[in-house]
């Protein structure tokens, strides 16, 4: 007698009002598919323990950490489907060693995150938040003192040149700006096609009027933008950080903003999240902030949900999903063993 493919859902994808939030877009679709048995994992803290993943073939994960201890003694779990594009909360080598595939949803975030970066660029260049405050305070006569920055001929640079950065350069091209990117792994053909100049990081920081952080968080990029590199930026330049908070040294950024050594910043991410209400950055008037959620749109939810469903269907069929970050491990004996056991147990293998 065959079993259904069991999927564990991170309770964090459910909002306070009971509806599905970020990462939950695929759950209703999965619940309608007879081959899947969908249920919620037990409530958990910052890290999943073995008891949270026990008995599942796959899990949908939001922000909790998964590491070797999570997988200890587990010979069933074959997929960790991470919502979003960052996976710094998942120990991928530990998963690979134990035969567990890890997927992300890159196609869901490229356009929404590009729009987030463009939103911050436009809001900062027009000094939108200051204009809003001035109007609400009845200081209409002071509007002449709040002048924005025109964009034609200005330079925008992305630290990183992956999918999100490339989409950002694409949608911001009509603004008439010069485009730079710094990424040691940059696709030179894509840069040429998009009209983006590749530069080293120091050059990008010196020449850009808007610096957009669009790289993954790795040991090499942690505090990549530190006090020394912030000092390279123009006094009239703006920093936009929407990737991962620890890429920027937040203490150094606070000092640069407080002393007006750079003009301002747009921050959707912080070194510690949720951000401490007493974080001094929040008291600055030259910063726009959001709670790591500016890309959460209906479009993002739909595409992310579809991506997760496809990943589940692939694994249920005994195949490695195309969105697996450790897809090269798909042919390893450890992964193949788990996939084969799923097919034998559920009868969901590809014809």
GROMACS .gro file of C-alpha atoms in nm:
model
  351
    1UNK     CA    1   0.000   0.000   0.000
    2UNK     CA    2   0.145   0.335  -0.104
    3UNK     CA    3   0.169   0.646   0.111
    4UNK     CA    4   0.120   1.006   0.014
    5UNK     CA    5   0.415   1.240  -0.015
    6UNK     CA    6   0.425   1.425   0.317
    7UNK     CA    7   0.498   1.800   0.321
    8UNK     CA    8   0.562   1.999   0.639
    9UNK     CA    9   0.472   2.369   0.635
   10UNK     CA   10   0.657   2.626   0.843
   11UNK     CA   11   0.392   2.788   1.069
   12UNK     CA   12   0.568   3.121   1.006
   13UNK     CA   13   0.401   3.144   0.663
   14UNK     CA   14   0.066   3.206   0.835
   15UNK     CA   15  -0.008   3.567   0.925
   16UNK     CA   16  -0.164   3.686   1.248
   17UNK     CA   17  -0.504   3.710   1.075
   18UNK     CA   18  -0.485   3.342   0.977
   19UNK     CA   19  -0.419   3.400   0.609
   20UNK     CA   20  -0.109   3.281   0.425
   21UNK     CA   21   0.167   3.538   0.402
   22UNK     CA   22   0.512   3.536   0.242
   23UNK     CA   23   0.603   3.180   0.147
   24UNK     CA   24   0.253   3.044   0.187
   25UNK     CA   25   0.130   3.106  -0.165
   26UNK     CA   26   0.185   2.748  -0.274
   27UNK     CA   27   0.014   2.582   0.021
   28UNK     CA   28  -0.344   2.602  -0.113
   29UNK     CA   29  -0.225   2.458  -0.444
   30UNK     CA   30  -0.049   2.169  -0.271
   31UNK     CA   31  -0.353   2.103  -0.053
   32UNK     CA   32  -0.561   2.047  -0.367
   33UNK     CA   33  -0.325   1.784  -0.507
   34UNK     CA   34  -0.421   1.431  -0.402
   35UNK     CA   35  -0.065   1.298  -0.412
   36UNK     CA   36   0.041   1.531  -0.129
   37UNK     CA   37  -0.034   1.512   0.243
   38UNK     CA   38   0.014   1.868   0.369
   39UNK     CA   39   0.034   1.959   0.738
   40UNK     CA   40   0.205   2.213   0.960
   41UNK     CA   41   0.527   2.145   1.142
   42UNK     CA   42   0.516   2.192   1.520
   43UNK     CA   43   0.577   2.547   1.642
   44UNK     CA   44   0.946   2.621   1.671
   45UNK     CA   45   1.204   2.879   1.769
   46UNK     CA   46   1.491   3.019   1.561
   47UNK     CA   47   1.614   2.671   1.471
   48UNK     CA   48   1.435   2.353   1.370
   49UNK     CA   49   1.507   2.043   1.572
   50UNK     CA   50   1.476   1.680   1.459
   51UNK     CA   51   1.123   1.668   1.598
   52UNK     CA   52   1.008   1.943   1.362
   53UNK     CA   53   1.104   1.759   1.043
   54UNK     CA   54   1.036   1.404   1.154
   55UNK     CA   55   0.804   1.211   0.923
   56UNK     CA   56   0.814   1.458   0.633
   57UNK     CA   57   0.945   1.399   0.281
   58UNK     CA   58   0.981   1.776   0.226
   59UNK     CA   59   0.937   2.098   0.419
   60UNK     CA   60   0.856   2.455   0.319
   61UNK     CA   61   1.087   2.681   0.520
   62UNK     CA   62   1.080   3.053   0.592
   63UNK     CA   63   1.332   3.198   0.836
   64UNK     CA   64   1.421   2.922   1.082
   65UNK     CA   65   1.765   2.763   1.073
   66UNK     CA   66   1.825   2.411   0.942
   67UNK     CA   67   2.158   2.244   1.014
   68UNK     CA   68   2.313   1.905   1.081
   69UNK     CA   69   2.144   1.878   1.421
   70UNK     CA   70   1.806   1.931   1.255
   71UNK     CA   71   1.868   1.632   1.028
   72UNK     CA   72   2.021   1.402   1.290
   73UNK     CA   73   1.878   1.053   1.261
   74UNK     CA   74   1.646   1.150   0.975
   75UNK     CA   75   1.651   0.914   0.677
   76UNK     CA   76   1.333   1.042   0.510
   77UNK     CA   77   1.351   1.416   0.447
   78UNK     CA   78   1.461   1.482   0.087
   79UNK     CA   79   1.382   1.850   0.031
   80UNK     CA   80   1.408   2.180   0.216
   81UNK     CA   81   1.216   2.432   0.004
   82UNK     CA   82   1.333   2.775   0.118
   83UNK     CA   83   1.101   3.067   0.043
   84UNK     CA   84   1.295   3.350  -0.122
   85UNK     CA   85   1.644   3.365  -0.269
   86UNK     CA   86   1.862   3.382   0.042
   87UNK     CA   87   1.953   3.056   0.211
   88UNK     CA   88   2.204   3.165   0.475
   89UNK     CA   89   1.976   3.007   0.738
   90UNK     CA   90   2.028   2.663   0.581
   91UNK     CA   91   2.350   2.465   0.623
   92UNK     CA   92   2.364   2.348   0.263
   93UNK     CA   93   2.679   2.131   0.301
   94UNK     CA   94   2.515   1.949   0.593
   95UNK     CA   95   2.202   1.893   0.384
   96UNK     CA   96   2.407   1.770   0.088
   97UNK     CA   97   2.604   1.531   0.306
   98UNK     CA   98   2.279   1.375   0.428
   99UNK     CA   99   2.115   1.358   0.085
  100UNK     CA  100   1.876   1.651   0.130
  101UNK     CA  101   1.816   1.892  -0.158
  102UNK     CA  102   1.773   2.264  -0.088
  103UNK     CA  103   1.569   2.482  -0.324
  104UNK     CA  104   1.501   2.854  -0.344
  105UNK     CA  105   1.253   3.056  -0.553
  106UNK     CA  106   1.469   3.287  -0.767
  107UNK     CA  107   1.208   3.351  -1.035
  108UNK     CA  108   0.967   3.487  -0.773
  109UNK     CA  109   1.199   3.757  -0.641
  110UNK     CA  110   1.379   3.899  -0.944
  111UNK     CA  111   1.116   4.152  -1.054
  112UNK     CA  112   0.967   4.232  -0.708
  113UNK     CA  113   1.311   4.295  -0.558
  114UNK     CA  114   1.420   4.499  -0.860
  115UNK     CA  115   1.109   4.712  -0.805
  116UNK     CA  116   1.199   4.750  -0.435
  117UNK     CA  117   1.540   4.887  -0.529
  118UNK     CA  118   1.387   5.119  -0.786
  119UNK     CA  119   1.130   5.234  -0.529
  120UNK     CA  120   1.404   5.332  -0.288
  121UNK     CA  121   1.605   5.503  -0.562
  122UNK     CA  122   1.307   5.718  -0.662
  123UNK     CA  123   1.203   5.793  -0.303
  124UNK     CA  124   1.555   5.895  -0.202
  125UNK     CA  125   1.624   6.099  -0.514
  126UNK     CA  126   1.300   6.297  -0.472
  127UNK     CA  127   1.341   6.317  -0.091
  128UNK     CA  128   0.988   6.186  -0.078
  129UNK     CA  129   0.978   6.113   0.294
  130UNK     CA  130   1.099   6.464   0.381
  131UNK     CA  131   0.838   6.614   0.150
  132UNK     CA  132   0.572   6.406   0.320
  133UNK     CA  133   0.677   6.518   0.669
  134UNK     CA  134   0.697   6.883   0.565
  135UNK     CA  135   0.346   6.875   0.417
  136UNK     CA  136   0.191   6.701   0.718
  137UNK     CA  137   0.353   6.951   0.954
  138UNK     CA  138   0.203   7.249   0.768
  139UNK     CA  139   0.546   7.371   0.660
  140UNK     CA  140   0.443   7.434   0.299
  141UNK     CA  141   0.652   7.748   0.269
  142UNK     CA  142   0.969   7.548   0.333
  143UNK     CA  143   0.934   7.333   0.022
  144UNK     CA  144   1.204   7.529  -0.162
  145UNK     CA  145   1.458   7.399   0.091
  146UNK     CA  146   1.391   7.034   0.002
  147UNK     CA  147   1.537   6.983  -0.344
  148UNK     CA  148   1.566   6.639  -0.497
  149UNK     CA  149   1.837   6.487  -0.715
  150UNK     CA  150   1.778   6.451  -1.088
  151UNK     CA  151   1.866   6.111  -1.231
  152UNK     CA  152   1.965   6.177  -1.593
  153UNK     CA  153   2.339   6.140  -1.623
  154UNK     CA  154   2.381   6.011  -1.268
  155UNK     CA  155   2.547   5.677  -1.193
  156UNK     CA  156   2.386   5.379  -1.024
  157UNK     CA  157   2.597   5.084  -0.919
  158UNK     CA  158   2.497   4.741  -0.792
  159UNK     CA  159   2.713   4.542  -0.556
  160UNK     CA  160   2.634   4.208  -0.718
  161UNK     CA  161   2.518   4.121  -1.068
  162UNK     CA  162   2.284   3.828  -1.024
  163UNK     CA  163   1.921   3.792  -1.131
  164UNK     CA  164   1.788   4.072  -0.912
  165UNK     CA  165   2.063   4.317  -1.007
  166UNK     CA  166   2.021   4.244  -1.376
  167UNK     CA  167   1.646   4.295  -1.352
  168UNK     CA  168   1.701   4.621  -1.165
  169UNK     CA  169   1.935   4.751  -1.435
  170UNK     CA  170   1.678   4.651  -1.698
  171UNK     CA  171   1.380   4.831  -1.546
  172UNK     CA  172   1.579   5.142  -1.451
  173UNK     CA  173   1.741   5.189  -1.792
  174UNK     CA  174   1.481   5.442  -1.918
  175UNK     CA  175   1.587   5.686  -1.644
  176UNK     CA  176   1.897   5.781  -1.843
  177UNK     CA  177   2.157   5.683  -1.584
  178UNK     CA  178   2.502   5.532  -1.620
  179UNK     CA  179   2.505   5.173  -1.490
  180UNK     CA  180   2.787   4.999  -1.303
  181UNK     CA  181   2.811   4.657  -1.137
  182UNK     CA  182   3.073   4.490  -0.921
  183UNK     CA  183   3.070   4.112  -0.896
  184UNK     CA  184   3.366   3.873  -0.921
  185UNK     CA  185   3.135   3.618  -1.084
  186UNK     CA  186   2.962   3.858  -1.322
  187UNK     CA  187   2.819   3.735  -1.650
  188UNK     CA  188   3.013   3.956  -1.890
  189UNK     CA  189   2.782   3.878  -2.182
  190UNK     CA  190   2.477   3.984  -1.978
  191UNK     CA  191   2.654   4.303  -1.874
  192UNK     CA  192   2.731   4.389  -2.235
  193UNK     CA  193   2.373   4.317  -2.341
  194UNK     CA  194   2.232   4.537  -2.065
  195UNK     CA  195   2.482   4.817  -2.115
  196UNK     CA  196   2.627   4.776  -1.767
  197UNK     CA  197   2.993   4.855  -1.702
  198UNK     CA  198   3.172   4.605  -1.480
  199UNK     CA  199   3.397   4.768  -1.223
  200UNK     CA  200   3.585   4.679  -0.909
  201UNK     CA  201   3.407   4.758  -0.585
  202UNK     CA  202   3.615   5.059  -0.488
  203UNK     CA  203   3.562   5.223  -0.828
  204UNK     CA  204   3.189   5.158  -0.806
  205UNK     CA  205   3.166   5.317  -0.462
  206UNK     CA  206   3.365   5.623  -0.568
  207UNK     CA  207   3.170   5.688  -0.887
  208UNK     CA  208   2.811   5.592  -0.802
  209UNK     CA  209   2.546   5.839  -0.693
  210UNK     CA  210   2.330   5.545  -0.584
  211UNK     CA  211   2.481   5.221  -0.452
  212UNK     CA  212   2.246   4.920  -0.445
  213UNK     CA  213   2.342   4.614  -0.241
  214UNK     CA  214   2.227   4.312  -0.444
  215UNK     CA  215   2.458   4.029  -0.344
  216UNK     CA  216   2.419   3.714  -0.140
  217UNK     CA  217   2.538   3.697   0.221
  218UNK     CA  218   2.847   3.478   0.238
  219UNK     CA  219   3.154   3.478   0.463
  220UNK     CA  220   3.321   3.692   0.195
  221UNK     CA  221   3.043   3.953   0.180
  222UNK     CA  222   2.974   3.989   0.553
  223UNK     CA  223   3.057   4.354   0.638
  224UNK     CA  224   3.178   4.397   0.281
  225UNK     CA  225   3.056   4.756   0.307
  226UNK     CA  226   3.248   4.873   0.612
  227UNK     CA  227   3.370   5.211   0.737
  228UNK     CA  228   3.661   5.216   0.494
  229UNK     CA  229   3.440   5.148   0.194
  230UNK     CA  230   3.165   5.384   0.305
  231UNK     CA  231   3.432   5.654   0.316
  232UNK     CA  232   3.481   5.607  -0.059
  233UNK     CA  233   3.124   5.716  -0.138
  234UNK     CA  234   3.038   6.069  -0.246
  235UNK     CA  235   2.886   6.298   0.018
  236UNK     CA  236   2.582   6.332  -0.211
  237UNK     CA  237   2.546   5.956  -0.268
  238UNK     CA  238   2.278   5.723  -0.135
  239UNK     CA  239   2.307   5.362  -0.018
  240UNK     CA  240   2.022   5.115  -0.081
  241UNK     CA  241   2.042   4.789   0.115
  242UNK     CA  242   1.775   4.528   0.041
  243UNK     CA  243   1.968   4.199   0.021
  244UNK     CA  244   2.094   4.092   0.365
  245UNK     CA  245   2.164   4.330   0.654
  246UNK     CA  246   2.505   4.193   0.761
  247UNK     CA  247   2.658   4.279   0.423
  248UNK     CA  248   2.673   4.637   0.556
  249UNK     CA  249   2.849   4.725   0.882
  250UNK     CA  250   2.551   4.892   1.046
  251UNK     CA  251   2.751   5.080   1.309
  252UNK     CA  252   2.973   5.228   1.039
  253UNK     CA  253   2.669   5.315   0.830
  254UNK     CA  254   2.504   5.491   1.122
  255UNK     CA  255   2.811   5.709   1.173
  256UNK     CA  256   2.834   5.793   0.802
  257UNK     CA  257   2.467   5.892   0.795
  258UNK     CA  258   2.475   6.082   1.124
  259UNK     CA  259   2.776   6.285   1.016
  260UNK     CA  260   2.625   6.339   0.667
  261UNK     CA  261   2.926   6.181   0.501
  262UNK     CA  262   2.671   6.024   0.266
  263UNK     CA  263   2.337   6.179   0.180
  264UNK     CA  264   2.106   5.903   0.296
  265UNK     CA  265   2.001   5.541   0.280
  266UNK     CA  266   1.708   5.311   0.208
  267UNK     CA  267   1.710   5.000   0.425
  268UNK     CA  268   1.482   4.699   0.394
  269UNK     CA  269   1.723   4.478   0.590
  270UNK     CA  270   1.919   4.505   0.914
  271UNK     CA  271   2.198   4.321   1.089
  272UNK     CA  272   1.953   4.204   1.356
  273UNK     CA  273   1.595   4.127   1.260
  274UNK     CA  274   1.342   4.214   1.384
  275UNK     CA  275   1.520   4.545   1.424
  276UNK     CA  276   1.551   4.680   1.778
  277UNK     CA  277   1.316   4.981   1.819
  278UNK     CA  278   1.607   5.155   1.995
  279UNK     CA  279   1.839   5.110   1.698
  280UNK     CA  280   1.983   5.462   1.649
  281UNK     CA  281   1.949   5.436   1.271
  282UNK     CA  282   1.572   5.461   1.315
  283UNK     CA  283   1.609   5.808   1.467
  284UNK     CA  284   1.789   5.953   1.164
  285UNK     CA  285   1.594   6.175   0.928
  286UNK     CA  286   1.796   6.082   0.617
  287UNK     CA  287   1.698   5.714   0.619
  288UNK     CA  288   1.391   5.535   0.481
  289UNK     CA  289   1.327   5.194   0.638
  290UNK     CA  290   1.098   4.896   0.585
  291UNK     CA  291   1.071   4.559   0.770
  292UNK     CA  292   1.233   4.325   0.515
  293UNK     CA  293   0.896   4.299   0.343
  294UNK     CA  294   0.880   4.560   0.069
  295UNK     CA  295   0.873   4.294  -0.204
  296UNK     CA  296   0.580   4.108  -0.048
  297UNK     CA  297   0.320   4.147  -0.320
  298UNK     CA  298   0.049   3.928  -0.467
  299UNK     CA  299   0.272   3.879  -0.771
  300UNK     CA  300   0.559   3.758  -0.554
  301UNK     CA  301   0.334   3.519  -0.357
  302UNK     CA  302   0.190   3.365  -0.672
  303UNK     CA  303   0.520   3.305  -0.850
  304UNK     CA  304   0.687   3.178  -0.533
  305UNK     CA  305   0.401   2.938  -0.470
  306UNK     CA  306   0.421   2.803  -0.824
  307UNK     CA  307   0.798   2.756  -0.789
  308UNK     CA  308   0.761   2.561  -0.464
  309UNK     CA  309   0.490   2.339  -0.613
  310UNK     CA  310   0.716   2.254  -0.907
  311UNK     CA  311   0.999   2.167  -0.666
  312UNK     CA  312   0.770   1.935  -0.469
  313UNK     CA  313   0.647   1.766  -0.787
  314UNK     CA  314   1.004   1.710  -0.905
  315UNK     CA  315   1.115   1.546  -0.581
  316UNK     CA  316   0.798   1.338  -0.562
  317UNK     CA  317   0.885   1.213  -0.910
  318UNK     CA  318   1.236   1.119  -0.798
  319UNK     CA  319   1.409   1.412  -0.966
  320UNK     CA  320   1.623   1.702  -0.845
  321UNK     CA  321   1.442   2.038  -0.893
  322UNK     CA  322   1.603   2.289  -1.127
  323UNK     CA  323   1.593   2.546  -0.844
  324UNK     CA  324   1.806   2.336  -0.608
  325UNK     CA  325   2.112   2.526  -0.491
  326UNK     CA  326   2.289   2.192  -0.444
  327UNK     CA  327   2.154   2.040  -0.765
  328UNK     CA  328   2.500   1.907  -0.851
  329UNK     CA  329   2.448   1.666  -0.562
  330UNK     CA  330   2.136   1.528  -0.731
  331UNK     CA  331   2.328   1.230  -0.869
  332UNK     CA  332   2.501   1.151  -0.541
  333UNK     CA  333   2.425   0.813  -0.379
  334UNK     CA  334   2.281   0.990  -0.073
  335UNK     CA  335   2.032   1.198  -0.272
  336UNK     CA  336   1.944   0.917  -0.511
  337UNK     CA  337   1.877   0.684  -0.220
  338UNK     CA  338   1.628   0.925  -0.064
  339UNK     CA  339   1.457   0.999  -0.393
  340UNK     CA  340   1.426   0.630  -0.471
  341UNK     CA  341   1.274   0.559  -0.130
  342UNK     CA  342   1.014   0.831  -0.193
  343UNK     CA  343   0.919   0.682  -0.530
  344UNK     CA  344   0.891   0.333  -0.381
  345UNK     CA  345   0.688   0.453  -0.085
  346UNK     CA  346   0.451   0.686  -0.270
  347UNK     CA  347   0.437   0.549  -0.622
  348UNK     CA  348   0.478   0.905  -0.755
  349UNK     CA  349   0.778   0.842  -0.979
  350UNK     CA  350   0.801   0.978  -1.331
  351UNK     CA  351   0.652   0.742  -1.591
   0.00000   0.00000   0.00000
